[in-house]
XYZ file of N, CA, C and O in Angstrom:
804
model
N 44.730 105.065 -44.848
C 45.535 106.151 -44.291
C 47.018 105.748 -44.268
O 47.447 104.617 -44.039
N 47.757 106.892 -44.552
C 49.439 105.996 -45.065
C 50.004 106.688 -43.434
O 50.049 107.841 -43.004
N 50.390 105.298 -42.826
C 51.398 105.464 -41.636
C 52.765 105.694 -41.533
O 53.166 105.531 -42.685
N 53.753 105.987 -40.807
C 55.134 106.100 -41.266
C 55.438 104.645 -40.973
O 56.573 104.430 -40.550
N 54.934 104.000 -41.065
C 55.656 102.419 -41.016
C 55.668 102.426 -42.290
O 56.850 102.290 -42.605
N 54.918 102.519 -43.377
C 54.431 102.185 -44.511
C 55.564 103.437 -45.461
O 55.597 103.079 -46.639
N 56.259 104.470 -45.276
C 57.006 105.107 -46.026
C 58.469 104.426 -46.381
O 59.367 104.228 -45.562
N 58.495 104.174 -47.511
C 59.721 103.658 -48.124
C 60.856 104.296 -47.517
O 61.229 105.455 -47.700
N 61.441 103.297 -46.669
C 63.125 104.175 -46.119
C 63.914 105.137 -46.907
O 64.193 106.318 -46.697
N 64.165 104.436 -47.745
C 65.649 105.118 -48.492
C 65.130 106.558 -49.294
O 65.742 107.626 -49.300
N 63.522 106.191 -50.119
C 63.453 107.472 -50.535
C 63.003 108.414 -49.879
O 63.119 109.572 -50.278
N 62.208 107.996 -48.378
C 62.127 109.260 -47.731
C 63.221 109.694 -46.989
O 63.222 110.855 -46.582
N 64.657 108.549 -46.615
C 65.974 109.413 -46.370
C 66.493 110.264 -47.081
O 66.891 111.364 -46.695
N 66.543 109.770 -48.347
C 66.799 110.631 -49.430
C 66.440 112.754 -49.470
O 66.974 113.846 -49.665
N 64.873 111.916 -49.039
C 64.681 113.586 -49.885
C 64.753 114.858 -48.294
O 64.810 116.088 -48.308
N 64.713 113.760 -46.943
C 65.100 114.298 -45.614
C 66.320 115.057 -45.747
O 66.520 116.182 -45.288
N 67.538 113.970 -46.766
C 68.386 114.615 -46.358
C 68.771 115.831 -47.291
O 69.532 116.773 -47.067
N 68.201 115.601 -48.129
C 68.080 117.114 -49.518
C 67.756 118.166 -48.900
O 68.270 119.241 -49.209
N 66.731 118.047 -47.788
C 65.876 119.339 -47.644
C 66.651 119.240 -46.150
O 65.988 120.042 -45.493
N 67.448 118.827 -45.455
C 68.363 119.177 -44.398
C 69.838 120.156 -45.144
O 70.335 121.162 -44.638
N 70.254 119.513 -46.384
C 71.035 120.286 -46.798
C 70.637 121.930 -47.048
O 71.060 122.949 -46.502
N 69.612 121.710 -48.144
C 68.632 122.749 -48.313
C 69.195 123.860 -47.197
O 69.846 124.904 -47.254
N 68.725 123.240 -46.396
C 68.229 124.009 -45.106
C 68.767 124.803 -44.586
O 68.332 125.950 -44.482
N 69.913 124.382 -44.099
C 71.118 124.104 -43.506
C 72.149 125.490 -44.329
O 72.525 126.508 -43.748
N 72.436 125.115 -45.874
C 72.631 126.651 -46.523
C 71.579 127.574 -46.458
O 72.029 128.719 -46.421
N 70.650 127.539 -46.437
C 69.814 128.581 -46.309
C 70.001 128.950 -44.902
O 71.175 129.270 -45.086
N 69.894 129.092 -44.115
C 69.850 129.148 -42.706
C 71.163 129.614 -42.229
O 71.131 130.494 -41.369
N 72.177 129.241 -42.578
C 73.399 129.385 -42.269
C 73.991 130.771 -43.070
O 75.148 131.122 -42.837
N 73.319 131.383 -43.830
C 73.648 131.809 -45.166
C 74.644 131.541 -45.767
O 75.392 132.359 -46.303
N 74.839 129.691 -45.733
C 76.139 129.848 -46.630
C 76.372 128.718 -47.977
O 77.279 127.931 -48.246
N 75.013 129.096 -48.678
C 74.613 128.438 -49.711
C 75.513 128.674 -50.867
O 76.017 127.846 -51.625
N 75.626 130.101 -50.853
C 76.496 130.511 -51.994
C 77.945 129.449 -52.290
O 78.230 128.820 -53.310
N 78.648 129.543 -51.036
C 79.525 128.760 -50.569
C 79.780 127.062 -50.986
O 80.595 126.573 -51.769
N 78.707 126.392 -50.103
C 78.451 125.181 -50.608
C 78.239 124.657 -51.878
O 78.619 123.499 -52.053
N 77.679 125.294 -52.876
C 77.786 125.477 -54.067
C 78.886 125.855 -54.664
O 78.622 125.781 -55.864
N 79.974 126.221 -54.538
C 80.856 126.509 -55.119
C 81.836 125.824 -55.040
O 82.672 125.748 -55.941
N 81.926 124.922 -53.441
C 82.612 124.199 -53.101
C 82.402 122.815 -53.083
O 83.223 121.974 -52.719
N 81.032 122.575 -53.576
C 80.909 121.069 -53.484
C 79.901 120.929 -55.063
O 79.657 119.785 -55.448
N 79.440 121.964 -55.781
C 78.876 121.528 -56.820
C 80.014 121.077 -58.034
O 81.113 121.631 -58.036
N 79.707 120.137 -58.961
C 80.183 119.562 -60.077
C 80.430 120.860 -61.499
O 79.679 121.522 -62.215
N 82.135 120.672 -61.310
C 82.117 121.901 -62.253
C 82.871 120.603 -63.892
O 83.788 119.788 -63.783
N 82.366 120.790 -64.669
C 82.665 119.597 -65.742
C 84.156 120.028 -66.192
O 84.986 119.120 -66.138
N 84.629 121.363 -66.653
C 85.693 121.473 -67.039
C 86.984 121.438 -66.174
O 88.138 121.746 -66.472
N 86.307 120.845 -64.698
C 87.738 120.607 -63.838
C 87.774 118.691 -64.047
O 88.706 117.929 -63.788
N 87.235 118.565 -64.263
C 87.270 117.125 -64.261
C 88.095 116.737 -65.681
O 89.192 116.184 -65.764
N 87.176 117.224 -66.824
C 87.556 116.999 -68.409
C 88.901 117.919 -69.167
O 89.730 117.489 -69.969
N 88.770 119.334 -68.587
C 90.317 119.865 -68.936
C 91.468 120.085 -67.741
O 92.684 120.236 -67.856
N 90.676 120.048 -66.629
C 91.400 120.694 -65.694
C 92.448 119.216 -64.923
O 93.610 119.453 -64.592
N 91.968 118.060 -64.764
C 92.497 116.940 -64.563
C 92.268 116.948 -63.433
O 93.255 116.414 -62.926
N 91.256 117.340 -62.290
C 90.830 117.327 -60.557
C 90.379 116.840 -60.720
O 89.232 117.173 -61.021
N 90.915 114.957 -60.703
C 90.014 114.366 -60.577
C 89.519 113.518 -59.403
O 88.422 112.987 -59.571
N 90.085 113.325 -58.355
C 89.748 113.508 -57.062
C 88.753 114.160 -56.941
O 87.769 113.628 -57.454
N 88.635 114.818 -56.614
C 87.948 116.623 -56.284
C 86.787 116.339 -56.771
O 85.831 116.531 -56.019
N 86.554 115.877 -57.964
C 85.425 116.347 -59.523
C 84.972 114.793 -58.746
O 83.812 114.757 -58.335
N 85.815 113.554 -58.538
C 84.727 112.816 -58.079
C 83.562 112.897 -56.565
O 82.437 112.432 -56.386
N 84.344 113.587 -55.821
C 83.787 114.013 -54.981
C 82.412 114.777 -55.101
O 81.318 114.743 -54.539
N 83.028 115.492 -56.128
C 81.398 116.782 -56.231
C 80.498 116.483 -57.238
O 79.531 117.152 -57.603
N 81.145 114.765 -57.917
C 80.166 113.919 -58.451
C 78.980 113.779 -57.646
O 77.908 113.806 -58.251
N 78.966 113.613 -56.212
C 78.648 112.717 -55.182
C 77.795 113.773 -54.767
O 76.573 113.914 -54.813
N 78.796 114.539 -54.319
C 77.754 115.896 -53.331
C 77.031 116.338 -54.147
O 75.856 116.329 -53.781
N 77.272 116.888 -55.500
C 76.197 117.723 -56.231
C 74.787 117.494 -56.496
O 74.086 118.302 -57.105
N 74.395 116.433 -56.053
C 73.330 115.542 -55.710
C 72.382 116.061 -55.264
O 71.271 116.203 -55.774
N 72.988 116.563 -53.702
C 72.206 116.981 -52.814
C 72.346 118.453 -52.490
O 71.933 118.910 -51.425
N 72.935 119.192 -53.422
C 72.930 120.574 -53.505
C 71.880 121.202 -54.219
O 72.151 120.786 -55.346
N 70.448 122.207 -54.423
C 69.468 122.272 -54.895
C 70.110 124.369 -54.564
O 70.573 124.866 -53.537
N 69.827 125.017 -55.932
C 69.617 126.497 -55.941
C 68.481 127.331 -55.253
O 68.881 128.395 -54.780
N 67.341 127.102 -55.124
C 66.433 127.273 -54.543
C 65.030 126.648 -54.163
O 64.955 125.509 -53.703
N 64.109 127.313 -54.341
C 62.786 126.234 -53.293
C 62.209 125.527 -54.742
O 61.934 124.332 -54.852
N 62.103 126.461 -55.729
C 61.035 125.961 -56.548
C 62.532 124.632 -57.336
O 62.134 123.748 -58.095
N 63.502 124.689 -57.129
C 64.415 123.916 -57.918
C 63.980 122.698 -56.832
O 63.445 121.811 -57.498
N 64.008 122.385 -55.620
C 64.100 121.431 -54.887
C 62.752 120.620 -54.647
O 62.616 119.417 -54.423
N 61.838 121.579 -54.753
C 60.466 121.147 -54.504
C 60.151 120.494 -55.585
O 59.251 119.684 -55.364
N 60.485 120.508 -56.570
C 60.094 119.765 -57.915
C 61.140 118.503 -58.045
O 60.967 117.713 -58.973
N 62.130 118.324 -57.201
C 62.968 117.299 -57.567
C 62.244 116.646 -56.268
O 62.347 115.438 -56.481
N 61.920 116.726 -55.679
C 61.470 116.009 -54.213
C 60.245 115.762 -54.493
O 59.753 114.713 -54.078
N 59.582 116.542 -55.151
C 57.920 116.037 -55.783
C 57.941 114.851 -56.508
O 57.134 113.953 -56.269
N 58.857 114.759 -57.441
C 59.090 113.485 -58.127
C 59.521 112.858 -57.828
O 59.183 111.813 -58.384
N 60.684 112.652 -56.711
C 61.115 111.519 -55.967
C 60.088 110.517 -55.247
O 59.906 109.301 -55.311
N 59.345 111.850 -54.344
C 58.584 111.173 -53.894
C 57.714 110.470 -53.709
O 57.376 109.670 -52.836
N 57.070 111.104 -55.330
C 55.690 110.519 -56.309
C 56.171 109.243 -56.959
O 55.491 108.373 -57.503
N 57.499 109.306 -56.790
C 58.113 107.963 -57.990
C 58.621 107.055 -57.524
O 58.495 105.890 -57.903
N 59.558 107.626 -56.237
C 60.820 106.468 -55.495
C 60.148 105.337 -54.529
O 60.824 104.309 -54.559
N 59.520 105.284 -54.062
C 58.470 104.590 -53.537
C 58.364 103.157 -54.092
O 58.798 102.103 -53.627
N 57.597 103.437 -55.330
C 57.706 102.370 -56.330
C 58.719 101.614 -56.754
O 58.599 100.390 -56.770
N 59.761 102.178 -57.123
C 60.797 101.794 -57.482
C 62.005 100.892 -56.412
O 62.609 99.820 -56.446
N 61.878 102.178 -55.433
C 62.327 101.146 -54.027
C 61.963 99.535 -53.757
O 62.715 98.564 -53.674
N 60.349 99.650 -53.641
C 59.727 98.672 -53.435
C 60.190 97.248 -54.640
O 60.376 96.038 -54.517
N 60.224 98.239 -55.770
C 60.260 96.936 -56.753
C 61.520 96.084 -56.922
O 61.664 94.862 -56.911
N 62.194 96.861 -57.047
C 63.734 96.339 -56.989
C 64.754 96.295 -55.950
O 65.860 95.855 -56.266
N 64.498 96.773 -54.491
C 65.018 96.329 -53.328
C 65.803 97.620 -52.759
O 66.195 98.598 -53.395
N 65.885 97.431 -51.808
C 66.500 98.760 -50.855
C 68.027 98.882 -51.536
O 68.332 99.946 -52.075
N 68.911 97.850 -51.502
C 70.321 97.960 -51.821
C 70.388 98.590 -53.507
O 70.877 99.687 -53.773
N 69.889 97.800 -54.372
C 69.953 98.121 -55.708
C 69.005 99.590 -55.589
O 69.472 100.512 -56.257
N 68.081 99.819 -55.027
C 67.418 101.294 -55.338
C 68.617 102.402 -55.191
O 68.766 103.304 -56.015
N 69.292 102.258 -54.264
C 70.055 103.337 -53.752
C 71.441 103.630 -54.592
O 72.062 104.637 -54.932
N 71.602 102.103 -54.755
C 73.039 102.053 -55.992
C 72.356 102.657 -57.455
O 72.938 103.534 -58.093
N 71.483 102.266 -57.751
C 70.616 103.051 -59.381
C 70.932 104.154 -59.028
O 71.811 104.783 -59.618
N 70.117 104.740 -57.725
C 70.052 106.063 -57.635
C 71.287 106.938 -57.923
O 71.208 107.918 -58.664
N 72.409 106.568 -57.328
C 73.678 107.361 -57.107
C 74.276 107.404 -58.766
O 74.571 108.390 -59.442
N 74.332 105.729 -59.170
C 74.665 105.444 -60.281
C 73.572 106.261 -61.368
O 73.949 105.859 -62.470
N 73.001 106.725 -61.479
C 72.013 107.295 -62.457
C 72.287 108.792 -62.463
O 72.112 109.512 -63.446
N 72.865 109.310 -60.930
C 73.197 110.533 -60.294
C 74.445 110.798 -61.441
O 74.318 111.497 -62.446
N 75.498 110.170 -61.094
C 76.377 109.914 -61.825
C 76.516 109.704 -63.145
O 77.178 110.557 -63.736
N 76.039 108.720 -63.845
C 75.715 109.055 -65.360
C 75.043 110.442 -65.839
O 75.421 111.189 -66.741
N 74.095 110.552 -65.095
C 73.200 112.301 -65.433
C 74.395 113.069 -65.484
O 74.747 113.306 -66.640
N 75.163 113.554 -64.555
C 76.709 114.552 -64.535
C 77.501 114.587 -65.645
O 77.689 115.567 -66.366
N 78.057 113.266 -65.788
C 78.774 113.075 -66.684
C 78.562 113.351 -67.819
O 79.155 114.180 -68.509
N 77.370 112.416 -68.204
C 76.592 112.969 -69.581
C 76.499 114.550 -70.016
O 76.907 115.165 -71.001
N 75.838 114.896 -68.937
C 75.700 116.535 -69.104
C 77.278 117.075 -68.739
O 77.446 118.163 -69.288
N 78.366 116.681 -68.051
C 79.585 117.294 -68.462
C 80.631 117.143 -69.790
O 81.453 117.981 -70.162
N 80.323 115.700 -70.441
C 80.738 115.828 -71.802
C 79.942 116.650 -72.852
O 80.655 117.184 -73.702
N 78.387 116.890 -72.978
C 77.569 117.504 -73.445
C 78.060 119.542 -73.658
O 78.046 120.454 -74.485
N 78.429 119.226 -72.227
C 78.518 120.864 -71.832
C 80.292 121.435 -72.259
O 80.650 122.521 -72.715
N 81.126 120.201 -71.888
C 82.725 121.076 -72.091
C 82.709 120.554 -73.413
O 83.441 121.268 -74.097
N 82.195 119.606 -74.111
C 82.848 119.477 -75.476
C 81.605 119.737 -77.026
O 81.626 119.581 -78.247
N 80.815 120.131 -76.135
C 79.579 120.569 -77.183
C 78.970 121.907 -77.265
O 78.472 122.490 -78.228
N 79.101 122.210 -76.213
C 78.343 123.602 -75.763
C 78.965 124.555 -75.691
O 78.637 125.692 -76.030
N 80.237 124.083 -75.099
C 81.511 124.778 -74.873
C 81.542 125.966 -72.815
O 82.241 126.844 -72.309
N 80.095 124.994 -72.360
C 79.933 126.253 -71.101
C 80.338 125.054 -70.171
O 79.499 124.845 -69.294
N 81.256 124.346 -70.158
C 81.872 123.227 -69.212
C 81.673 123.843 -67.821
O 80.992 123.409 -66.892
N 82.648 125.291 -67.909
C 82.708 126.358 -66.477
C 81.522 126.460 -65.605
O 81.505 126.986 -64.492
N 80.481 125.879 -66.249
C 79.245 126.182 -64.917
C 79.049 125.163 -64.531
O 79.108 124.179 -65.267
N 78.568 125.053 -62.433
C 78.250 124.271 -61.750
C 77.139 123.636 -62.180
O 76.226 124.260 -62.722
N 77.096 122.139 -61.954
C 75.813 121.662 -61.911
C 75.753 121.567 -60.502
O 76.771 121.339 -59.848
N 74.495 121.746 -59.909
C 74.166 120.981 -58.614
C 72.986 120.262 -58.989
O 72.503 120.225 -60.121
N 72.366 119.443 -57.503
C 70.890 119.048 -58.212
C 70.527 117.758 -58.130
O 71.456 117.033 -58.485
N 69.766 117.293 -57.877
C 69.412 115.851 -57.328
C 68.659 115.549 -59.230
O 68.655 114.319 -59.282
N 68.305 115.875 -60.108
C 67.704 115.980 -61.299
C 68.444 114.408 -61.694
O 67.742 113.403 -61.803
N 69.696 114.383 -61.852
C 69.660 112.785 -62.758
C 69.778 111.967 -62.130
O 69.768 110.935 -62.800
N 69.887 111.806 -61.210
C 69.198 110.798 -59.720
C 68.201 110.294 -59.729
O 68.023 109.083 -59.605
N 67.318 111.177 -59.885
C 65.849 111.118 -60.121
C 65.466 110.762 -61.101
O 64.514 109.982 -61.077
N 65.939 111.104 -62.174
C 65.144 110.920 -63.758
C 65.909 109.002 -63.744
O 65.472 108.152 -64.520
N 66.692 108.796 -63.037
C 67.236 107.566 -62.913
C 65.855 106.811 -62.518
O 65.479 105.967 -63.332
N 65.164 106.988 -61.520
C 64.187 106.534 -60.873
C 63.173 106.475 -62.300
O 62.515 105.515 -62.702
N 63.294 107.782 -62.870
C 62.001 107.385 -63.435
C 62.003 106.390 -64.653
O 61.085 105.719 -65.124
N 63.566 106.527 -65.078
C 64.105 105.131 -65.611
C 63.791 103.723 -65.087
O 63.261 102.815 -65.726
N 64.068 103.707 -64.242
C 63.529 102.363 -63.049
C 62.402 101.791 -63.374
O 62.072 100.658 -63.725
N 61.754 103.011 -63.149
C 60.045 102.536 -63.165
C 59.765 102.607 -64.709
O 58.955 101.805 -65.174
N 60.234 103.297 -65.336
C 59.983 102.795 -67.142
C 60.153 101.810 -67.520
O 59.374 101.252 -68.293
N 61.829 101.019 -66.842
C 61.852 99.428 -67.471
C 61.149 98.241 -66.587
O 61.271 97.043 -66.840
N 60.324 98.839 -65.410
C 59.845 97.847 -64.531
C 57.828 98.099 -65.432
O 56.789 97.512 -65.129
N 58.034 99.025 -66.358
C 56.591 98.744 -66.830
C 55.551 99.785 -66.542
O 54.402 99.791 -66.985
N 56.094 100.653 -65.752
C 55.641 101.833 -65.106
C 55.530 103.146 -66.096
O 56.440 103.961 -66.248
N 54.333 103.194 -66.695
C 54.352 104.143 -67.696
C 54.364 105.305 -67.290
O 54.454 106.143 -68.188
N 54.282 105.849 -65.820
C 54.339 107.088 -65.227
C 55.627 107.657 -65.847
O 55.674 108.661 -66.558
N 56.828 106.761 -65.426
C 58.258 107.112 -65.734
C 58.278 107.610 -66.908
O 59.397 108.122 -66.916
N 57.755 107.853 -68.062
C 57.803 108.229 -69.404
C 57.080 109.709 -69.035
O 57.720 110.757 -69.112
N 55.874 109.668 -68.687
C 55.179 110.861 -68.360
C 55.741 111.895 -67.534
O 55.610 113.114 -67.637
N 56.366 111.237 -66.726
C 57.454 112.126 -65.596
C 58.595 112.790 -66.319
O 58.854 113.979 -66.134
N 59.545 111.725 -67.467
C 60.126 112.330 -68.189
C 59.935 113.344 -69.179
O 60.850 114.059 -69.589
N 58.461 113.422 -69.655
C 57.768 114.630 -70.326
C 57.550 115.383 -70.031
O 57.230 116.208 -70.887
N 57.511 115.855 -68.425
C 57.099 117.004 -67.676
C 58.128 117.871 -67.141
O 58.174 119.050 -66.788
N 59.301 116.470 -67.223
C 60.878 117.553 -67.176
C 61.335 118.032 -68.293
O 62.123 118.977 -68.333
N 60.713 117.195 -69.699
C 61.244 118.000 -71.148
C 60.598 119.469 -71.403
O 61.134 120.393 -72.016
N 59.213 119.464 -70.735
C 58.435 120.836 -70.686
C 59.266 121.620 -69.642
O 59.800 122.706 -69.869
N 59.304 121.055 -68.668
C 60.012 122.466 -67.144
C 61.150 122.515 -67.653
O 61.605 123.564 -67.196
N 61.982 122.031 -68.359
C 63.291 122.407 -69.392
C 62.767 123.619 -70.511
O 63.232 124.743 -70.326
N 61.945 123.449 -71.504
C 61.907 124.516 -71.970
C 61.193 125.398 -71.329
O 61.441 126.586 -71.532
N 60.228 125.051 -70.482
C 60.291 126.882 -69.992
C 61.292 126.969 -68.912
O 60.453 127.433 -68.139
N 62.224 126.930 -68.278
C 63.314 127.249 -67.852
C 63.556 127.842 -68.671
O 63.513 129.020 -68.318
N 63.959 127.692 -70.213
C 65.174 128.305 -71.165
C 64.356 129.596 -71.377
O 64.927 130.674 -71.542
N 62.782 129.458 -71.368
C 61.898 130.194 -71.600
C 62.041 131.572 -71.084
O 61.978 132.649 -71.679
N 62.289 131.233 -69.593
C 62.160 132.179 -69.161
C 63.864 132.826 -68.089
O 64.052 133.586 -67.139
N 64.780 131.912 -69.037
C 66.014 132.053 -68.482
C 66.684 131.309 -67.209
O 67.758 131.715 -66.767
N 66.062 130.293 -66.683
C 66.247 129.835 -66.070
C 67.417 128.672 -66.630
O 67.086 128.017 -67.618
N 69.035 128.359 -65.894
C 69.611 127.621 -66.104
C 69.285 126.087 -65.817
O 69.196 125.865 -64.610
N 69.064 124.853 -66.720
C 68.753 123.542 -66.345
C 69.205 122.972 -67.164
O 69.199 123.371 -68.329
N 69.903 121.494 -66.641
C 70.800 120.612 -67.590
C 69.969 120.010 -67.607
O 69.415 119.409 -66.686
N 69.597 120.106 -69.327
C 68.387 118.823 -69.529
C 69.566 117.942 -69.914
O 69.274 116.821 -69.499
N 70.581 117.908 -70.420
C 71.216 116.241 -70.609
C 71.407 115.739 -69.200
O 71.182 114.549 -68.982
N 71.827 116.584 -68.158
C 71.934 115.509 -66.967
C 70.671 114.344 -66.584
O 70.844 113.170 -66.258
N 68.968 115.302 -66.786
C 67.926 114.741 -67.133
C 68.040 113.463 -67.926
O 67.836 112.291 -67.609
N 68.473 114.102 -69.187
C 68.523 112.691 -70.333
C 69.332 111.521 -70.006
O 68.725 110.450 -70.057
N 70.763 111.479 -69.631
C 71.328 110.491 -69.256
C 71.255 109.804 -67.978
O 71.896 108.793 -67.695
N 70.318 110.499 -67.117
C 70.178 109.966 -65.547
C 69.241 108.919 -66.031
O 69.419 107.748 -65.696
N 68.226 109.280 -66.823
C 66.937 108.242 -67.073
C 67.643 107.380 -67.833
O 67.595 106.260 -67.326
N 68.425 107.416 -69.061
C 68.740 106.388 -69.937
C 69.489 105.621 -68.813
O 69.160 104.439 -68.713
N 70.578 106.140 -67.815
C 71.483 104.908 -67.203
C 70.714 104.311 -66.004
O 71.218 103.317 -65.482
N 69.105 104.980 -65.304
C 68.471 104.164 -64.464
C 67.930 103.211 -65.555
O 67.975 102.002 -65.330
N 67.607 103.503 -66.300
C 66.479 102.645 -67.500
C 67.835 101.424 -68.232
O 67.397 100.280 -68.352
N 68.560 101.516 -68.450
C 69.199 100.931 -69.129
C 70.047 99.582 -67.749
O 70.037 98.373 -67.979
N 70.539 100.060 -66.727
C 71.091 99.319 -65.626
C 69.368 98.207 -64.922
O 69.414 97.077 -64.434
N 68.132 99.050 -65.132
C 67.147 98.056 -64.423
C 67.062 96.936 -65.581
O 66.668 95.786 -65.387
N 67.569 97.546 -67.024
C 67.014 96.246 -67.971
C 67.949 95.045 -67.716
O 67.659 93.849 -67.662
N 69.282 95.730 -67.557
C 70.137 94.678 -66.948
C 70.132 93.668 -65.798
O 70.499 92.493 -65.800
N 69.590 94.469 -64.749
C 68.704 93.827 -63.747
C 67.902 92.644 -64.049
O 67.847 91.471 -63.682
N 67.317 93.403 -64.843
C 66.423 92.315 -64.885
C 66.836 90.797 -65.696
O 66.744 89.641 -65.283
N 67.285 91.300 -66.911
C 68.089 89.869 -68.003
C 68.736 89.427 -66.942
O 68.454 88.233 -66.848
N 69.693 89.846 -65.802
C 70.525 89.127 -65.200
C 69.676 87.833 -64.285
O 69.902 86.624 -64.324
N 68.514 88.675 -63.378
C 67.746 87.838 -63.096
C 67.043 86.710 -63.593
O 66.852 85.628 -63.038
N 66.581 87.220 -65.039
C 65.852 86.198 -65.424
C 66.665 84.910 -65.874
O 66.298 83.741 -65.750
N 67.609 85.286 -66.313
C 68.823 84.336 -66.514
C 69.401 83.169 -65.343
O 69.660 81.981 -65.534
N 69.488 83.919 -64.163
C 69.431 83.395 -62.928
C 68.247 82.276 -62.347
O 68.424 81.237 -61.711
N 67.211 82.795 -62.736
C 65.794 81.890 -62.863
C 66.263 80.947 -63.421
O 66.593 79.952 -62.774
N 66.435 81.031 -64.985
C 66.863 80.004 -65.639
C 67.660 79.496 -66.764
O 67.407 79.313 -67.955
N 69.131 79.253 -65.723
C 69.883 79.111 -66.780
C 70.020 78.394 -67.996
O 70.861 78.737 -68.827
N 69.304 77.477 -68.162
C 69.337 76.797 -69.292
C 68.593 77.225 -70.155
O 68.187 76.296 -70.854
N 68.085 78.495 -70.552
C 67.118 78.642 -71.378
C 67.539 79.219 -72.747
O 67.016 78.977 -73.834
N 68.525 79.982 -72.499
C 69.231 79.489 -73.746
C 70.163 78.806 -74.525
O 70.657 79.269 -75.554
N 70.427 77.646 -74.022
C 71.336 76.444 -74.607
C 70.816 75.882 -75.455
O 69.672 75.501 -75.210
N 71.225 75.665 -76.412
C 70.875 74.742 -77.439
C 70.104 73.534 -77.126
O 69.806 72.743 -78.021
């Protein structure tokens, strides 16, 4: 039987505090708002030069979610995933991946979007490359879920488009490559640390 002693801190702060934000615009009715004012708009950052501002709503856009079925699926996978990942690689580094993966996901999907797509002008919000960071985590820690997890967001991406629903699958794509790519680093750094002499002549 799983006790709350036994729930991983950070990712169940995490998704507490998603679904307090959540909440909080919903309730308040002033979601519209918060979104406008704190989600990540790419072409203020890349043409507009706010870059103050744009780092800020790097940060917040995180924890800004459009509605139930958008949030419930990013919190399903956190929760199914972060756990693990927490555990494996430590409270401090989980939380820095996380943000840092948050962050690469944005970016990625804001060069993608103002200089490829040409729709820079729309908000991202969204805990999505945060997460797919995680499932990066657990891909380079050996965790074949993380691959499977990433297949189930390449499907809820096309039917989104399917059925018109707006979703940055590059924020997806680059959240996982920069959790997946920063744990491999992790790790060489460590093992190196183990033992430095192992590759000297």
């Amino acid at each position: 039987m799983l006790r709350l002693g036994t729930l991983p801190p950070v990712t169940t702060t995490l998704v507490v505090v998603n679904i307090l934000v959540f909440a909080y615009g919903i309730f308040s009715n002033t979601q519209n708002s918060i979104i406008s004012n704190y989600g990540f708009v790419p072409n203020e950052l890349f043409k507009g030069g706010y870059i103050p501002d744009s780092i800020l709503r790097l940060f917040t856009s995180m924890f800004i979610h459009a509605g139930i079925a958008h949030i419930a699926f990013n919190l399903f996978a956190l929760s199914y995933m972060g756990g693990f990942a927490e555990r494996s690689i430590g409270r401090p580094k989980f939380i820095a991946l996380y943000l840092l993966a948050g962050l690469g996901g944005a970016l990625f999907h804001g060069i993608i979007a103002t200089y490829i797509l040409g729709n820079g002008y729309s908000v991202l919000i969204g805990a999505s490359g945060a997460i797919s960071g995680i499932l990066g985590i657990s891909a380079a820690l050996g965790d074949i879920r993380g691959y499977y997890w990433l297949a189930i967001q390449v499907l809820y991406v096309f039917i989104g488009s399917v059925v018109s629903l707006s979703i940055a699958f590059a924020a997806h794509v680059g959240g996982f490559a920069t959790g997946l790519a920063l744990t491999k680093l992790l790790i060489e750094l460590e093992r190196r640390k183990r033992n430095p002499y192992r590759n000297l002549p």
